[in-house]
mmCIF file of C-alpha atoms in Angstrom:
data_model
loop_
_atom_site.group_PDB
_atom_site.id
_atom_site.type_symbol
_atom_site.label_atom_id
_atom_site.label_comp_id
_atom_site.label_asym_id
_atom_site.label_seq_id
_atom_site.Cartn_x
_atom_site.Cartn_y
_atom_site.Cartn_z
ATOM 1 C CA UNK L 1 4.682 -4.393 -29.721
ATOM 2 C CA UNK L 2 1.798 -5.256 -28.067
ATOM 3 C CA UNK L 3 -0.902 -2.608 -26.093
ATOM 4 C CA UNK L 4 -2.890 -1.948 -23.495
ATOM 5 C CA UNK L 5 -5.211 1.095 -22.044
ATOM 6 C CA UNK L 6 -3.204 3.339 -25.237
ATOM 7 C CA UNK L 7 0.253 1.828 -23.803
ATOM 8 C CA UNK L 8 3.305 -0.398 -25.050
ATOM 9 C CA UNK L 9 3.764 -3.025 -23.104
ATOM 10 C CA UNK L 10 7.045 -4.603 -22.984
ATOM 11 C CA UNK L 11 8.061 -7.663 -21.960
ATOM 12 C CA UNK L 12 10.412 -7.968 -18.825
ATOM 13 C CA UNK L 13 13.140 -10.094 -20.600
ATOM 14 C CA UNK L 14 13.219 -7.609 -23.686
ATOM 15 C CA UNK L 15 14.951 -4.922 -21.437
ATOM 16 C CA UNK L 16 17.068 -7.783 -20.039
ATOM 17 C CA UNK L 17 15.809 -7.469 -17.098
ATOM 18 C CA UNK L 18 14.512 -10.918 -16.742
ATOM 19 C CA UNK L 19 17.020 -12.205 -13.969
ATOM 20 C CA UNK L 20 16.192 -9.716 -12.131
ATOM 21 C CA UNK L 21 12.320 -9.185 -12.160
ATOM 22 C CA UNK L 22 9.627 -11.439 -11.559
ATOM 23 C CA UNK L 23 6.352 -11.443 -11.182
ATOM 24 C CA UNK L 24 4.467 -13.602 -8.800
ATOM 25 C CA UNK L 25 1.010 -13.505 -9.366
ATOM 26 C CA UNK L 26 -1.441 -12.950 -7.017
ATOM 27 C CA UNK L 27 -1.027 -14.915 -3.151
ATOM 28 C CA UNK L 28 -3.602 -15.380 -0.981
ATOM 29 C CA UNK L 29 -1.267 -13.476 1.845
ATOM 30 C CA UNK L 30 -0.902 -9.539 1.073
ATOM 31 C CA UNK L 31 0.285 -8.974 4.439
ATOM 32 C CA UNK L 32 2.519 -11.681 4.706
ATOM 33 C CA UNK L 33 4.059 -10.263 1.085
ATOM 34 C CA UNK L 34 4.300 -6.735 2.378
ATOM 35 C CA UNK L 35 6.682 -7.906 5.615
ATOM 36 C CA UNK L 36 9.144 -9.775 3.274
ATOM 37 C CA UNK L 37 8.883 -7.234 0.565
ATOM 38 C CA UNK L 38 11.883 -4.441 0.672
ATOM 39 C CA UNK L 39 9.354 -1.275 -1.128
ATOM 40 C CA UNK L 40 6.020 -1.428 -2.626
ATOM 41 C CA UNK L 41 5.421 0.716 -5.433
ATOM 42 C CA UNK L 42 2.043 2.840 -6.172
ATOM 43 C CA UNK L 43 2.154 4.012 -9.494
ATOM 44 C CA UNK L 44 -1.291 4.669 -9.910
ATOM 45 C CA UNK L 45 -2.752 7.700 -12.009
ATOM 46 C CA UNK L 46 -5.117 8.350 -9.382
ATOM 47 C CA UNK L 47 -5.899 6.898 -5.818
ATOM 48 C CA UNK L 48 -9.442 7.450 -3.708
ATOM 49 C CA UNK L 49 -7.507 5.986 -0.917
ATOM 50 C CA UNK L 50 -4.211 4.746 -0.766
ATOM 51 C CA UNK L 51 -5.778 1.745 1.504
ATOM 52 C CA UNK L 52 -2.506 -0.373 0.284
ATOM 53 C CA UNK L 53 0.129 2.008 1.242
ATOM 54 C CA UNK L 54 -1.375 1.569 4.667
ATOM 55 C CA UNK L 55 -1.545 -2.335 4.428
ATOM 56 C CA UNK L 56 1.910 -1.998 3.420
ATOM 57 C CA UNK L 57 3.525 0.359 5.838
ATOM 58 C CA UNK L 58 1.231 -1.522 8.715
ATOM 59 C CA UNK L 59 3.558 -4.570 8.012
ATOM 60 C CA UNK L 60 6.453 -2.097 8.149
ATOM 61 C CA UNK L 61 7.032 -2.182 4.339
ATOM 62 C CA UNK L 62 8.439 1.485 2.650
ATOM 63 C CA UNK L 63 6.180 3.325 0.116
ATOM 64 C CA UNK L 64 7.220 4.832 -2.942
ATOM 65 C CA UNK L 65 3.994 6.379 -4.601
ATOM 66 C CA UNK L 66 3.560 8.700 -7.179
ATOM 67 C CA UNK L 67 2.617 12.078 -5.871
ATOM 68 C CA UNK L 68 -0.926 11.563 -7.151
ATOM 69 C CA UNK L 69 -4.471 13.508 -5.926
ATOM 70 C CA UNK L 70 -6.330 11.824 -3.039
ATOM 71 C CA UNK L 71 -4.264 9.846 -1.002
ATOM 72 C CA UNK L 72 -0.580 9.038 -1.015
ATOM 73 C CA UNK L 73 0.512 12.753 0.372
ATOM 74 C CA UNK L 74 -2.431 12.040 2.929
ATOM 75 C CA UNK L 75 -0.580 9.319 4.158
ATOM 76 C CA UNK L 76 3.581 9.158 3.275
ATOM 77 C CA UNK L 77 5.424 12.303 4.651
ATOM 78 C CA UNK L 78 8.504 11.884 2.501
ATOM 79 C CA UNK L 79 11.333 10.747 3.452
ATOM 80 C CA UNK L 80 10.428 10.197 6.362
ATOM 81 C CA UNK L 81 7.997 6.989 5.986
ATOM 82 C CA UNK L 82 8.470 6.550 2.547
ATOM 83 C CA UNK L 83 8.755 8.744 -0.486
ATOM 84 C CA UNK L 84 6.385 10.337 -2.703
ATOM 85 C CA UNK L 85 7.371 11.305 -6.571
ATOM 86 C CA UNK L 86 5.848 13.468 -8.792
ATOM 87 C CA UNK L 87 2.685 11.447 -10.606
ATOM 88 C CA UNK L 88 4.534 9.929 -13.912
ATOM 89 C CA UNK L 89 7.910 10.450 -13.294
ATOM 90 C CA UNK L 90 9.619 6.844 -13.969
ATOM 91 C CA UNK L 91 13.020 8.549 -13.952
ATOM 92 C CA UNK L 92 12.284 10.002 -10.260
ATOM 93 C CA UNK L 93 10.518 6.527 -9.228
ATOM 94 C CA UNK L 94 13.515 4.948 -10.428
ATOM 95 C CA UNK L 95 15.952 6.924 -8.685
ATOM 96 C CA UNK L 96 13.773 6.650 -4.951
ATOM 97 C CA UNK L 97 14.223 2.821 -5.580
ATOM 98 C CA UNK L 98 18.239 3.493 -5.912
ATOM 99 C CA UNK L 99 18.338 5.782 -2.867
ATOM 100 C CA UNK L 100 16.272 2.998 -0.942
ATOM 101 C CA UNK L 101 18.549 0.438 -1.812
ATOM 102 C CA UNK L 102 21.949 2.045 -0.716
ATOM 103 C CA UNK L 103 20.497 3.477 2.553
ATOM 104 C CA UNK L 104 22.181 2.010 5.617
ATOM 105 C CA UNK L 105 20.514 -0.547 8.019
ATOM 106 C CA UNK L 106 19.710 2.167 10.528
ATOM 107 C CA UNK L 107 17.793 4.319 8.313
ATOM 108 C CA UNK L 108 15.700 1.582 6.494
ATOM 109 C CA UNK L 109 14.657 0.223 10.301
ATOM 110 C CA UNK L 110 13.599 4.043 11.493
ATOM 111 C CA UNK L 111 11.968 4.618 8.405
ATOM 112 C CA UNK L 112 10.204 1.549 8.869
ATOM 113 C CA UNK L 113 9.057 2.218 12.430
ATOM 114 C CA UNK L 114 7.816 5.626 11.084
ATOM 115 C CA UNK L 115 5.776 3.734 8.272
ATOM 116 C CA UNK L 116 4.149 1.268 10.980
ATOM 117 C CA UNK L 117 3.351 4.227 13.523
ATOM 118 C CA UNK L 118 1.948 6.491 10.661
ATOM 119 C CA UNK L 119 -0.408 3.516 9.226
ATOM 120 C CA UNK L 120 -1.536 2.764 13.216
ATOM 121 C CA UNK L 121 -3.360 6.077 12.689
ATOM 122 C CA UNK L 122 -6.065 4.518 10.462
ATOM 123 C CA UNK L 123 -7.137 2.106 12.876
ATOM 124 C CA UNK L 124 -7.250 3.476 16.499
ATOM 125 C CA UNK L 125 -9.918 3.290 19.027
ATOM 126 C CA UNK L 126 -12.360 6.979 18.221
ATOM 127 C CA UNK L 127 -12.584 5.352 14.583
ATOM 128 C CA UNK L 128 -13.912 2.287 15.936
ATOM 129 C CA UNK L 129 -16.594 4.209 17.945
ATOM 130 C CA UNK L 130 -17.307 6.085 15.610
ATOM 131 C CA UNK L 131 -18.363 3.160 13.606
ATOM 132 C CA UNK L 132 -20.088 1.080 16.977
ATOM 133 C CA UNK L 133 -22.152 4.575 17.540
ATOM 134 C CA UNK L 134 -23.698 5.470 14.081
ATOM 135 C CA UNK L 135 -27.107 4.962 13.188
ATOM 136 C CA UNK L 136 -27.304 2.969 9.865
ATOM 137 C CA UNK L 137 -25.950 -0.733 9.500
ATOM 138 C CA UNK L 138 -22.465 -1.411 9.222
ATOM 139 C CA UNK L 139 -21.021 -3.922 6.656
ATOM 140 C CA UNK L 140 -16.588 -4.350 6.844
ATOM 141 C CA UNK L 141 -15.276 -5.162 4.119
ATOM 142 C CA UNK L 142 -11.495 -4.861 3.454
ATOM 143 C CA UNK L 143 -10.891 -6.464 0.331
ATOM 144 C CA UNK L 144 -8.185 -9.016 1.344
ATOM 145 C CA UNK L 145 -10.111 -11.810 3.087
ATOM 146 C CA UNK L 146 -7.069 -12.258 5.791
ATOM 147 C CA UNK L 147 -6.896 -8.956 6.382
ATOM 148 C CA UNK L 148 -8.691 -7.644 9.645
ATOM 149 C CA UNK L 149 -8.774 -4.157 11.303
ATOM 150 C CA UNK L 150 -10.035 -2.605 14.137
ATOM 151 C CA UNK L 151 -13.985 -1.962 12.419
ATOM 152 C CA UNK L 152 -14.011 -5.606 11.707
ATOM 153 C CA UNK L 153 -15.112 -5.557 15.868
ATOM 154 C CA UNK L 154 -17.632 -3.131 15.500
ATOM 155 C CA UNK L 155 -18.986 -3.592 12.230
ATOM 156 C CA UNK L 156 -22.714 -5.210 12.091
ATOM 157 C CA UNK L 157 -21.422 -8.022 9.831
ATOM 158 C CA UNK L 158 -18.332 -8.797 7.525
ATOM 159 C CA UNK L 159 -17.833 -9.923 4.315
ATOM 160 C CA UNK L 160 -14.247 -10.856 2.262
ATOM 161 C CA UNK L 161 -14.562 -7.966 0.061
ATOM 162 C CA UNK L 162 -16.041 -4.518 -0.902
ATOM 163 C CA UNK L 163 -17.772 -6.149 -4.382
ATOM 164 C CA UNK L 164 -19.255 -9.373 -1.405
ATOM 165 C CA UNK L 165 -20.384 -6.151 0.643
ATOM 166 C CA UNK L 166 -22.493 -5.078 -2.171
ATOM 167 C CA UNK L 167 -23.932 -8.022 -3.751
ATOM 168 C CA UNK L 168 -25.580 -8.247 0.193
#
């Protein structure tokens, strides 16, 4: 069995899962991905800033993160716009992808609205005079080159990505 970072890896058609999982590979679209896409999952042993839980739930696409420090519980309240599951926990993550797939049309659609109006807290109008008012120079840098938020108008310049931002 192969490794990686101390892990197994296993393949997707060794748990037979084949027909039923793909994976894509990378597209040059997040957001476009996030408003087709059912769930996105976070399964990250730590997160700074859960900046794509609030890509995702901008394009109205439900969160299921592990519960982990500095970020997801910042932004998901669960159950409400998307569910949060103790850090490591497959057997919980699991079962939040089961309870998201049986809920009714109703619930999915108000849980969605509640994931769009939670992530239009990161980008309103005091954050982006904030940024127009300070002092020191201002570089924007998102790290998806189609994505664009509110700083990209009040930022000194732009650049695709965080890593472009640097090498400045």
């Amino acid at each position: 069995m192969a490794q990686a970072y101390g892990c197994d890896i296993v393949s997707i058609d060794s748990t037979g899962m084949g027909d039923h999982v793909a994976l894509r590979g990378y597209s040059i679209d997040a957001r476009r991905e996030f408003e087709r896409a059912s769930f996105t999952l976070l399964t990250s042993k730590l997160e700074g800033q859960g900046l794509v839980l609030i890509e995702a739930m901008s394009a109205g696409c439900i969160p299921i993160s592990y519960d982990v420090p500095y970020g997801p519980a910042d932004i998901i309240q669960d159950g409400v716009n998307g569910f949060l599951v103790r850090a490591g926990d497959v057997s919980a993550m699991s079962e939040r992808i089961r309870q998201l797939s049986t809920m009714g049309e109703e619930e999915l659609r108000t849980m969605r609205r509640a994931a769009v109006a939670r992530a239009h807290a990161f980008n309103d109008e005091m954050v982006a005079r904030a940024i127009a008012t300070s002092r020191i120079s201002k570089a924007q840098a998102v790290g998806h080159e189609t994505d664009f938020t509110i700083a990209d108008c009040v930022a000194d310049e732009r650049a695709p990505t965080p890593s472009a931002v640097a090498e400045r």
